[in-house]
Each structure stands twice: as C-alpha cells, then as structure tokens.
Amino acid sequence: MITHPFVRLFSRYLHEQGLPSTQQREAVASVVFSSDEHLSVGDIERRLHQDEHRIGKATIYRALELLVRSKLVEEHDFGEGFKRYEHRLSREPVHEHLICLECGRVIEFRSEEVKRIEDWVLDAHGFAPARHRLEIYGLCRECRDAGVELPERGLTCPIEAV
Amino acid sequence: MITHPFVRLFSRYLHEQGLPSTQQREAVASVVFSSDEHLSVGDIERRLHQDEHRIGKATIYRALELLVRSKLVEEHDFGEGFKRYEHRLSREPVHEHLICLECGRVIEFRSEEVKRIEDWVLDAHGFAPARHRLEIYGLCRECRDAGVELPERGLTCPIEAV
DNA sequence: GTCCATGCAAACCTTTTGCACTATA
DNA sequence: TATAGTGCAAAAGGTTTGCATGGAC
C-alpha cells in the first residue's frame, strides 16, 4: 500500500499536539485520504485488512477521533445507525449532501444560501453558527429515470387542514 | 393523565391502515403531542411512568415507528447517539434547527432559502428532494452572553493554504 | 375467534473502555 | 526510559427481535 502524501499533514498535527505519529494512525489516515467516498468504519477496516494491515477496531476509532479533531476529516451521520467519514482535502471545504433514498448515492454540492441563512440566524436569534449540516434526501436522477417512486404512507388528511 | 385531543388523528391513521388503536399507542402519542420539546425515548418513557403507565420500551419504539410513518411525528438525530421525536401539529410544518453546543438548547426557525436550494438541486442535479435536514450548531445568545467560547483544536496551518 | 400488540428478555450493532503489552520519541 | 498507543475482549448504550401471553375488533 502506498501512503498518501497528505498523511504528513496529519503527522504534523499530531506533533503539534505532542502526540506520537504511529503506523496505525498513518494507515487509517491514508485510507481515508485515498478515497473520495464517505467511508464507514467497516469500510475502513476492510481496506486496511486488504492491505495487510492487522489493526484493531478500537485503534481505528481512536485514530478517526484525532483526524476529526484535526479538521482534516469530517464525520457524518446519514441516519444509517453508524457514522461515515470523508476527508476535507482537494475538495470544497464546505459542501452539502444529497442522499438518494433508493440507491444510497451521495452527491455533494455547494450553496451560498446557507451562508446567508447563517448570517440571518446570528442577526435574528443572536445565535453564533460554528458548523452546520444540510442534507437533502430524495431520488437521484438515475433512480428517477429507472422509474422509482417513493412510497407515501402518511395520514391521508393533511395535517394543515385539521 | 389527560389524553391529548390530537391523539384521535393518530387513531384515525391506524384505522386507515387496518391497525388497532391500543391504549399504549395512544399513551405514547399523547405524550409526544403534549410536549413542544424534542423528546428522547428516555424522556417519553419517564413521562409515561410518571403518569402511571406501565409500558415496555419496545412498545414505545414500535409506537414511535407508526407515529413517524403517519407523518404526525418527526424523528431527529442531533448526533447525541440517540433519536429525538417532535410532533408536527400546531407548529411550522417545515422548520430548521439551531442547536447550542454549550447548553443543548434547540431553537426552531423557518427559512425559504431551503426551498430555493431544493429547486436548484432538482434543476442542476436532476435530484428530486423528498425531505431535508438543516441543523446549525453553534452558541446561543445566552451562552455567548455568559462568555462561553468554543474550543478550536484543528491543524494550525489552514488546509486551503497547503 | 382471529389477528395483532404487548412485555420481557435476549440479541444486535456500533462505539467505548479496561488492561496487559508494545512502540514511539 | 518514560510516555503514550495498541490489541483484545468485555462493556456500554441505544435499538430491534423472538416468543408466549393478552387485548382489540
């Protein structure tokens, strides 16, 4: 396995914090930096084992905690019951997610509107935004083209009319 | 305990689906409809027991699943490791959340910008939005006034400058 | 009377923690 | 060599499931 060049950024962060940069931490970082997907811990573990790294799950979790703290990696929860991780290098640092309810595909997009909302929120509520999460769930073009439709099982009488 | 009037909406939904409306289901619904907070399953269980309802956790989970399916209740995950539930009656049907990282307070707000983003997403990506989640995490006015500041522990060299 | 729901406990899954051992600096 | 990390297994915490019993219609 080839160590990803960005791993040295992480090593630098660790040294700044007075923490040792270990083989395991670098291996986890390399896997995350080498993918543009949103990886689960299971995904990461699988890739490490493929590359002949014998590494404990606990160590992966501990390395991810440091990666997130360094701000080189972002943690996501798309409501699947587990977390996903994506690195923040060579891509838009701030972006939002479209998540297809049919195929699970994740599409990233950027929007200045959110910045505008954050400004408004500070103004109107005195609330100082630190970070946000905008996820839109729906059907991607491919699934729509394939004729997929979303089931609708709510109360037949719309709430608004009550 | 007084059963909340909106519970009959839920009963109606259950009958529409050919499902029985039981005491337990109505009790869970009543608790959720009687609060404007974002309740955890623990919160709900506690309130039921206060009101002399002996009801199993599994039943609460199963009732909540039906409430969510009926669209009378919305499920949220604010990244605490468990879900929260809020009803959708007598409040803005679509609203976003501000979550204070210090005190956990949740503030609701409405924004038309999100609708605009959804329109754009369909246009630009062919992605048909079904629902969304916009959460802004930061510091509420009260915590800011109390002098709270958020710790910043990322890499000192900004990524953008690498 | 037929289904379906309930309650309890066990199972499940992801994530966290304790501890003896090992590697880093 | 001192300090901190690793691996394993056990624990934790929220949520789901199996099954015998009980309630709704």
Short mmCIF file of C-alpha atoms (C1' of nucleotides) in Angstrom, two decimals:
data_model
loop_
_atom_site.label_atom_id
_atom_site.label_comp_id
_atom_site.label_asym_id
_atom_site.label_seq_id
_atom_site.Cartn_x
_atom_site.Cartn_y
_atom_site.Cartn_z
CA MET A 1 0.00 0.00 0.00
CA ILE A 2 1.19 3.47 -0.87
CA THR A 3 0.95 6.03 1.88
CA HIS A 4 -1.00 9.04 0.77
CA PRO A 5 1.07 12.27 0.65
CA PHE A 6 -1.45 14.12 2.78
CA VAL A 7 -0.69 11.83 5.67
CA ARG A 8 2.21 14.08 6.62
CA LEU A 9 -0.29 16.83 7.33
CA PHE A 10 -1.82 14.58 9.92
CA SER A 11 1.59 13.69 11.35
CA ARG A 12 2.32 17.36 11.65
CA TYR A 13 -0.91 17.87 13.53
CA LEU A 14 -0.05 15.04 15.90
CA HIS A 15 3.36 16.50 16.60
CA GLU A 16 1.84 19.92 17.20
CA GLN A 17 -0.30 18.27 19.85
CA GLY A 18 2.66 16.43 21.35
CA LEU A 19 1.27 13.08 20.26
CA PRO A 20 3.21 10.31 18.56
CA SER A 21 2.53 9.55 14.92
CA THR A 22 2.20 5.79 14.74
CA GLN A 23 2.00 3.29 11.88
CA GLN A 24 -1.62 2.58 12.67
CA ARG A 25 -2.68 6.21 12.73
CA GLU A 26 -0.93 6.82 9.44
CA ALA A 27 -2.54 3.75 7.90
CA VAL A 28 -6.02 4.90 8.89
CA ALA A 29 -5.32 8.42 7.64
CA SER A 30 -4.01 7.05 4.36
CA VAL A 31 -7.15 5.01 3.74
CA VAL A 32 -9.38 8.00 4.39
CA PHE A 33 -7.28 10.38 2.31
CA SER A 34 -7.12 7.88 -0.57
CA SER A 35 -10.87 7.74 -1.05
CA ASP A 36 -13.36 10.37 -2.09
CA GLU A 37 -16.23 8.35 -0.72
CA HIS A 38 -17.98 8.62 2.61
CA LEU A 39 -16.45 5.69 4.43
CA SER A 40 -17.90 3.77 7.35
CA VAL A 41 -15.63 2.28 9.99
CA GLY A 42 -16.37 -1.10 8.43
CA ASP A 43 -15.22 0.17 5.03
CA ILE A 44 -12.01 1.47 6.55
CA GLU A 45 -11.35 -1.74 8.42
CA ARG A 46 -11.91 -3.79 5.28
CA ARG A 47 -9.48 -1.70 3.25
CA LEU A 48 -6.84 -1.87 5.94
CA HIS A 49 -7.10 -5.64 6.09
CA GLN A 50 -6.91 -5.90 2.31
CA ASP A 51 -3.66 -4.02 2.51
CA GLU A 52 -2.29 -6.49 5.04
CA HIS A 53 -2.68 -4.18 8.00
CA ARG A 54 -3.72 -6.05 11.10
CA ILE A 55 -5.29 -3.26 13.11
CA GLY A 56 -7.84 -3.30 15.90
CA LYS A 57 -11.24 -1.66 15.55
CA ALA A 58 -10.62 0.37 18.69
CA THR A 59 -7.49 1.83 17.15
CA ILE A 60 -9.43 2.84 14.05
CA TYR A 61 -11.99 4.64 16.19
CA ARG A 62 -9.24 6.34 18.17
CA ALA A 63 -7.41 7.45 15.02
CA LEU A 64 -10.62 8.78 13.48
CA GLU A 65 -11.27 10.83 16.60
CA LEU A 66 -7.90 12.52 16.11
CA LEU A 67 -8.47 13.02 12.39
CA VAL A 68 -11.78 14.69 13.09
CA ARG A 69 -10.23 16.83 15.79
CA SER A 70 -7.52 17.94 13.36
CA LYS A 71 -10.26 19.08 11.00
CA LEU A 72 -8.69 17.11 8.16
CA VAL A 73 -11.63 14.70 8.24
CA GLU A 74 -15.32 15.26 8.73
CA GLU A 75 -17.75 12.95 10.49
CA HIS A 76 -21.22 12.39 9.07
CA ASP A 77 -24.32 10.64 10.24
CA PHE A 78 -26.75 9.95 7.43
CA GLY A 79 -29.16 8.19 9.77
CA GLU A 80 -27.96 4.68 8.96
CA GLY A 81 -27.10 3.84 12.55
CA PHE A 82 -23.37 4.39 12.11
CA LYS A 83 -21.02 7.19 11.20
CA ARG A 84 -19.23 7.93 7.94
CA TYR A 85 -16.01 9.82 7.36
CA GLU A 86 -14.71 11.93 4.50
CA HIS A 87 -11.51 13.90 4.21
CA ARG A 88 -11.54 17.63 3.53
CA LEU A 89 -8.56 17.84 1.19
CA SER A 90 -8.75 18.67 -2.53
CA ARG A 91 -12.45 19.24 -2.44
CA GLU A 92 -14.79 22.04 -1.48
CA PRO A 93 -14.12 22.60 2.19
CA VAL A 94 -17.76 23.38 2.86
CA HIS A 95 -20.36 21.43 0.96
CA GLU A 96 -23.76 19.90 1.42
CA HIS A 97 -25.07 16.41 0.65
CA LEU A 98 -27.82 14.95 -1.48
CA ILE A 99 -28.62 11.41 -0.37
CA CYS A 100 -30.63 9.11 -2.59
CA LEU A 101 -33.19 7.16 -0.59
CA GLU A 102 -33.24 4.43 -3.23
CA CYS A 103 -29.61 3.65 -4.06
CA GLY A 104 -27.75 5.41 -1.25
CA ARG A 105 -25.69 7.51 -3.65
CA VAL A 106 -24.24 10.67 -2.09
CA ILE A 107 -23.87 13.78 -4.23
CA GLU A 108 -22.04 16.84 -2.97
CA PHE A 109 -22.96 20.38 -3.82
CA ARG A 110 -22.12 23.86 -2.71
CA SER A 111 -24.55 26.61 -1.84
CA GLU A 112 -24.01 30.19 -0.78
CA GLU A 113 -27.57 30.32 0.51
CA VAL A 114 -26.53 28.54 3.66
CA LYS A 115 -24.03 31.26 4.46
CA ARG A 116 -26.86 33.73 4.07
CA ILE A 117 -29.01 31.70 6.45
CA GLU A 118 -26.19 31.64 9.00
CA ASP A 119 -25.84 35.42 8.80
CA TRP A 120 -29.55 35.80 9.31
CA VAL A 121 -29.56 33.44 12.26
CA LEU A 122 -26.92 35.48 14.06
CA ASP A 123 -28.83 38.64 13.36
CA ALA A 124 -32.31 37.38 14.21
CA HIS A 125 -31.57 34.97 17.05
CA GLY A 126 -28.17 36.07 18.35
CA PHE A 127 -27.05 32.53 17.58
CA ALA A 128 -23.41 32.23 16.52
CA PRO A 129 -23.04 29.40 13.99
CA ALA A 130 -19.96 27.20 14.25
CA ARG A 131 -20.86 24.49 11.77
CA HIS A 132 -23.91 23.18 10.01
CA ARG A 133 -25.36 20.18 8.31
CA LEU A 134 -27.62 20.35 5.30
CA GLU A 135 -28.73 17.07 3.88
CA ILE A 136 -31.43 16.67 1.28
CA TYR A 137 -32.93 13.22 0.96
CA GLY A 138 -34.75 12.22 -2.19
CA LEU A 139 -34.30 10.44 -5.51
CA CYS A 140 -31.27 10.86 -7.73
CA ARG A 141 -31.64 11.30 -11.47
CA GLU A 142 -30.69 7.69 -12.21
CA CYS A 143 -33.27 6.23 -9.88
CA ARG A 144 -35.96 8.58 -11.15
CA ASP A 145 -35.11 7.61 -14.71
CA ALA A 146 -35.42 3.98 -13.69
CA GLY A 147 -39.00 4.73 -12.66
CA VAL A 148 -38.52 4.54 -8.90
CA GLU A 149 -41.08 6.37 -6.80
CA LEU A 150 -41.12 6.93 -3.09
CA PRO A 151 -43.86 5.31 -1.04
CA GLU A 152 -46.20 7.74 0.69
CA ARG A 153 -47.86 6.32 3.75
CA GLY A 154 -48.79 9.31 5.85
CA LEU A 155 -52.20 10.22 7.13
CA THR A 156 -54.47 10.84 4.14
CA CYS A 157 -55.90 14.05 5.57
CA PRO A 158 -53.18 16.65 5.52
CA ILE A 159 -52.33 17.99 8.96
CA GLU A 160 -52.70 21.58 7.82
CA ALA A 161 -56.41 21.02 7.16
CA VAL A 162 -57.20 19.77 10.66
CA MET B 1 -53.27 11.98 32.59
CA ILE B 2 -55.39 13.77 30.03
CA THR B 3 -55.30 12.34 26.54
CA HIS B 4 -54.33 14.96 24.04
CA PRO B 5 -57.08 15.78 21.51
CA PHE B 6 -54.75 15.20 18.57
CA VAL B 7 -54.47 11.55 19.53
CA ARG B 8 -57.62 10.85 17.54
CA LEU B 9 -55.75 11.86 14.40
CA PHE B 10 -53.33 9.06 15.12
CA SER B 11 -56.15 6.63 15.82
CA ARG B 12 -57.66 7.57 12.51
CA TYR B 13 -54.38 6.86 10.79
CA LEU B 14 -54.14 3.47 12.46
CA HIS B 15 -57.66 2.55 11.34
CA GLU B 16 -56.90 3.69 7.81
CA GLN B 17 -54.02 1.24 7.87
CA GLY B 18 -56.18 -1.53 9.31
CA LEU B 19 -54.25 -1.49 12.57
CA PRO B 20 -55.75 -1.48 16.05
CA SER B 21 -55.53 1.66 18.15
CA THR B 22 -54.38 0.47 21.54
CA GLN B 23 -54.07 2.15 24.94
CA GLN B 24 -50.30 2.04 24.73
CA ARG B 25 -50.14 3.59 21.29
CA GLU B 26 -52.47 6.36 22.38
CA ALA B 27 -50.48 6.96 25.55
CA VAL B 28 -47.23 7.36 23.59
CA ALA B 29 -48.93 9.63 21.08
CA SER B 30 -50.40 11.72 23.86
CA VAL B 31 -47.03 12.26 25.50
CA VAL B 32 -45.47 13.35 22.23
CA PHE B 33 -48.36 15.63 21.27
CA SER B 34 -48.42 17.20 24.74
CA SER B 35 -44.86 18.47 24.53
CA ASP B 36 -43.26 21.01 22.24
CA GLU B 37 -39.81 19.71 23.06
CA HIS B 38 -37.67 17.27 21.16
CA LEU B 39 -38.15 14.16 23.26
CA SER B 40 -35.84 11.19 23.55
CA VAL B 41 -37.23 7.71 24.09
CA GLY B 42 -36.00 8.02 27.66
CA ASP B 43 -37.96 11.24 28.11
CA ILE B 44 -41.09 9.60 26.78
CA GLU B 45 -40.66 6.53 28.96
CA ARG B 46 -40.17 8.71 32.06
CA ARG B 47 -43.31 10.73 31.40
CA LEU B 48 -45.36 7.61 30.79
CA HIS B 49 -44.21 6.09 34.06
CA GLN B 50 -44.96 9.34 35.91
CA ASP B 51 -48.49 9.08 34.60
CA GLU B 52 -48.82 5.54 35.96
CA HIS B 53 -48.49 3.89 32.58
CA ARG B 54 -46.56 0.66 32.82
CA ILE B 55 -45.36 0.31 29.24
CA GLY B 56 -42.43 -1.58 27.74
CA LYS B 57 -39.61 0.19 25.92
CA ALA B 58 -40.18 -1.98 22.87
CA THR B 59 -43.77 -0.82 22.67
CA ILE B 60 -42.65 2.80 22.78
CA TYR B 61 -40.25 2.19 19.90
CA ARG B 62 -42.96 0.41 17.92
CA ALA B 63 -45.49 3.20 18.55
CA LEU B 64 -42.97 5.84 17.53
CA GLU B 65 -42.32 4.00 14.29
CA LEU B 66 -46.02 4.25 13.47
CA LEU B 67 -46.20 7.90 14.52
CA VAL B 68 -43.29 8.72 12.23
CA ARG B 69 -44.84 6.75 9.40
CA SER B 70 -48.10 8.66 9.84
CA LYS B 71 -46.11 11.87 9.40
CA LEU B 72 -47.63 13.26 12.60
CA VAL B 73 -44.24 13.00 14.28
CA GLU B 74 -40.76 13.69 13.02
CA GLU B 75 -37.62 11.84 14.01
CA HIS B 76 -34.38 13.73 14.59
CA ASP B 77 -30.81 12.78 15.21
CA PHE B 78 -28.78 15.61 16.66
CA GLY B 79 -25.67 13.45 16.90
CA GLU B 80 -26.13 12.56 20.57
CA GLY B 81 -26.18 8.82 19.94
CA PHE B 82 -29.94 8.50 20.16
CA LYS B 83 -33.02 9.82 18.38
CA ARG B 84 -35.42 12.56 19.36
CA TYR B 85 -39.05 13.00 18.38
CA GLU B 86 -41.26 16.05 17.89
CA HIS B 87 -44.83 16.27 16.71
CA ARG B 88 -45.78 18.30 13.66
CA LEU B 89 -49.05 19.77 14.89
CA SER B 90 -49.68 23.43 15.72
CA ARG B 91 -46.25 24.49 14.65
CA GLU B 92 -44.49 25.29 11.41
CA PRO B 93 -44.71 22.07 9.45
CA VAL B 94 -41.29 22.65 7.92
CA HIS B 95 -38.65 24.20 10.10
CA GLU B 96 -34.94 24.03 10.76
CA HIS B 97 -32.98 23.69 13.99
CA LEU B 98 -30.33 25.69 15.79
CA ILE B 99 -28.55 23.55 18.35
CA CYS B 100 -26.42 25.13 21.05
CA LEU B 101 -23.18 23.21 21.55
CA GLU B 102 -22.90 24.51 25.10
CA CYS B 103 -26.33 24.11 26.70
CA GLY B 104 -28.11 21.83 24.23
CA ARG B 105 -30.94 24.27 23.69
CA VAL B 106 -32.83 23.75 20.42
CA ILE B 107 -34.26 26.76 18.59
CA GLU B 108 -36.55 26.36 15.61
CA PHE B 109 -36.65 28.69 12.66
CA ARG B 110 -38.11 28.83 9.21
CA SER B 111 -36.28 29.70 6.03
CA GLU B 112 -37.48 29.99 2.48
CA GLU B 113 -33.91 29.73 1.27
CA VAL B 114 -34.00 25.98 1.70
CA LYS B 115 -36.92 25.71 -0.71
CA ARG B 116 -34.84 27.68 -3.18
CA ILE B 117 -31.93 25.28 -2.70
CA GLU B 118 -34.24 22.32 -3.28
CA ASP B 119 -35.50 23.84 -6.51
CA TRP B 120 -31.94 24.42 -7.65
CA VAL B 121 -30.94 20.88 -6.78
CA LEU B 122 -33.68 19.43 -8.96
CA ASP B 123 -32.70 21.72 -11.77
CA ALA B 124 -28.94 21.31 -11.57
CA HIS B 125 -28.64 17.67 -10.49
CA GLY B 126 -31.96 16.13 -11.50
CA PHE B 127 -32.31 15.20 -7.84
CA ALA B 128 -35.90 15.16 -6.57
CA PRO B 129 -35.96 16.25 -2.90
CA ALA B 130 -38.34 14.46 -0.57
CA ARG B 131 -37.22 15.84 2.77
CA HIS B 132 -34.26 17.64 4.22
CA ARG B 133 -32.43 18.36 7.38
CA LEU B 134 -30.75 21.64 8.14
CA GLU B 135 -29.13 21.94 11.51
CA ILE B 136 -26.85 24.75 12.54
CA TYR B 137 -24.64 24.08 15.53
CA GLY B 138 -23.13 26.94 17.47
CA LEU B 139 -23.66 29.11 20.53
CA CYS B 140 -27.00 30.53 21.55
CA ARG B 141 -27.32 34.13 22.70
CA GLU B 142 -27.50 33.19 26.37
CA CYS B 143 -24.29 31.14 26.28
CA ARG B 144 -22.47 33.82 24.31
CA ASP B 145 -23.61 36.44 26.82
CA ALA B 146 -22.30 34.20 29.59
CA GLY B 147 -18.89 34.42 27.93
CA VAL B 148 -18.71 30.87 26.56
CA GLU B 149 -16.34 30.30 23.65
CA LEU B 150 -15.87 27.20 21.56
CA PRO B 151 -12.52 25.39 21.69
CA GLU B 152 -10.60 25.31 18.41
CA ARG B 153 -8.16 22.45 18.11
CA GLY B 154 -7.64 21.95 14.38
CA LEU B 155 -4.38 21.95 12.46
CA THR B 156 -2.79 25.39 12.82
CA CYS B 157 -2.00 25.70 9.12
CA PRO B 158 -5.26 26.08 7.25
CA ILE B 159 -5.88 23.32 4.75
CA GLU B 160 -6.60 25.80 2.00
CA ALA B 161 -3.02 27.06 2.16
CA VAL B 162 -1.37 23.63 1.71
"C1'" DG C 1 -62.40 -16.21 17.34
"C1'" DT C 2 -58.73 -14.28 14.63
"C1'" DC C 3 -55.18 -11.13 14.43
"C1'" DC C 4 -52.23 -8.31 16.04
"C1'" DA C 5 -49.94 -5.87 20.01
"C1'" DT C 6 -47.62 -6.23 24.33
"C1'" DG C 7 -43.99 -7.19 27.65
"C1'" DC C 8 -39.98 -9.16 28.88
"C1'" DA C 9 -35.53 -10.58 27.98
"C1'" DA C 10 -32.22 -11.68 24.89
"C1'" DA C 11 -29.98 -10.28 20.79
"C1'" DC C 12 -27.88 -6.80 17.87
"C1'" DC C 13 -24.76 -3.14 16.32
"C1'" DT C 14 -21.95 0.43 16.75
"C1'" DT C 15 -18.91 2.59 19.72
"C1'" DT C 16 -16.23 2.97 24.15
"C1'" DT C 17 -13.35 1.34 27.85
"C1'" DG C 18 -10.02 -1.50 30.85
"C1'" DC C 19 -5.86 -3.58 30.92
"C1'" DA C 20 -1.61 -6.08 29.88
"C1'" DC C 21 1.71 -5.38 26.42
"C1'" DT C 22 4.36 -2.77 22.91
"C1'" DA C 23 6.12 1.02 20.28
"C1'" DT C 24 7.34 5.86 19.90
"C1'" DA C 25 10.36 9.79 20.76
"C1'" DT D 1 13.43 5.00 29.55
"C1'" DA D 2 9.22 7.45 30.18
"C1'" DT D 3 5.16 8.16 28.00
"C1'" DA D 4 1.51 7.10 25.21
"C1'" DG D 5 -0.60 3.74 21.80
"C1'" DT D 6 -2.17 -0.92 20.56
"C1'" DG D 7 -4.98 -5.03 20.57
"C1'" DC D 8 -8.13 -7.82 22.51
"C1'" DA D 9 -12.12 -8.65 24.81
"C1'" DA D 10 -15.57 -7.05 27.64
"C1'" DA D 11 -18.83 -3.38 28.49
"C1'" DA D 12 -21.94 0.17 27.28
"C1'" DG D 13 -25.86 2.30 25.23
"C1'" DG D 14 -29.50 2.66 22.05
"C1'" DT D 15 -32.49 -0.06 19.30
"C1'" DT D 16 -34.55 -4.45 17.48
"C1'" DT D 17 -36.37 -9.08 17.73
"C1'" DG D 18 -38.42 -13.69 19.42
"C1'" DC D 19 -41.87 -15.59 21.76
"C1'" DA D 20 -45.56 -16.63 25.00
"C1'" DT D 21 -49.39 -14.04 26.64
"C1'" DG D 22 -53.13 -10.77 26.35
"C1'" DG D 23 -56.12 -7.29 24.08
"C1'" DA D 24 -58.57 -5.20 20.01
"C1'" DC D 25 -62.09 -5.66 16.72
#
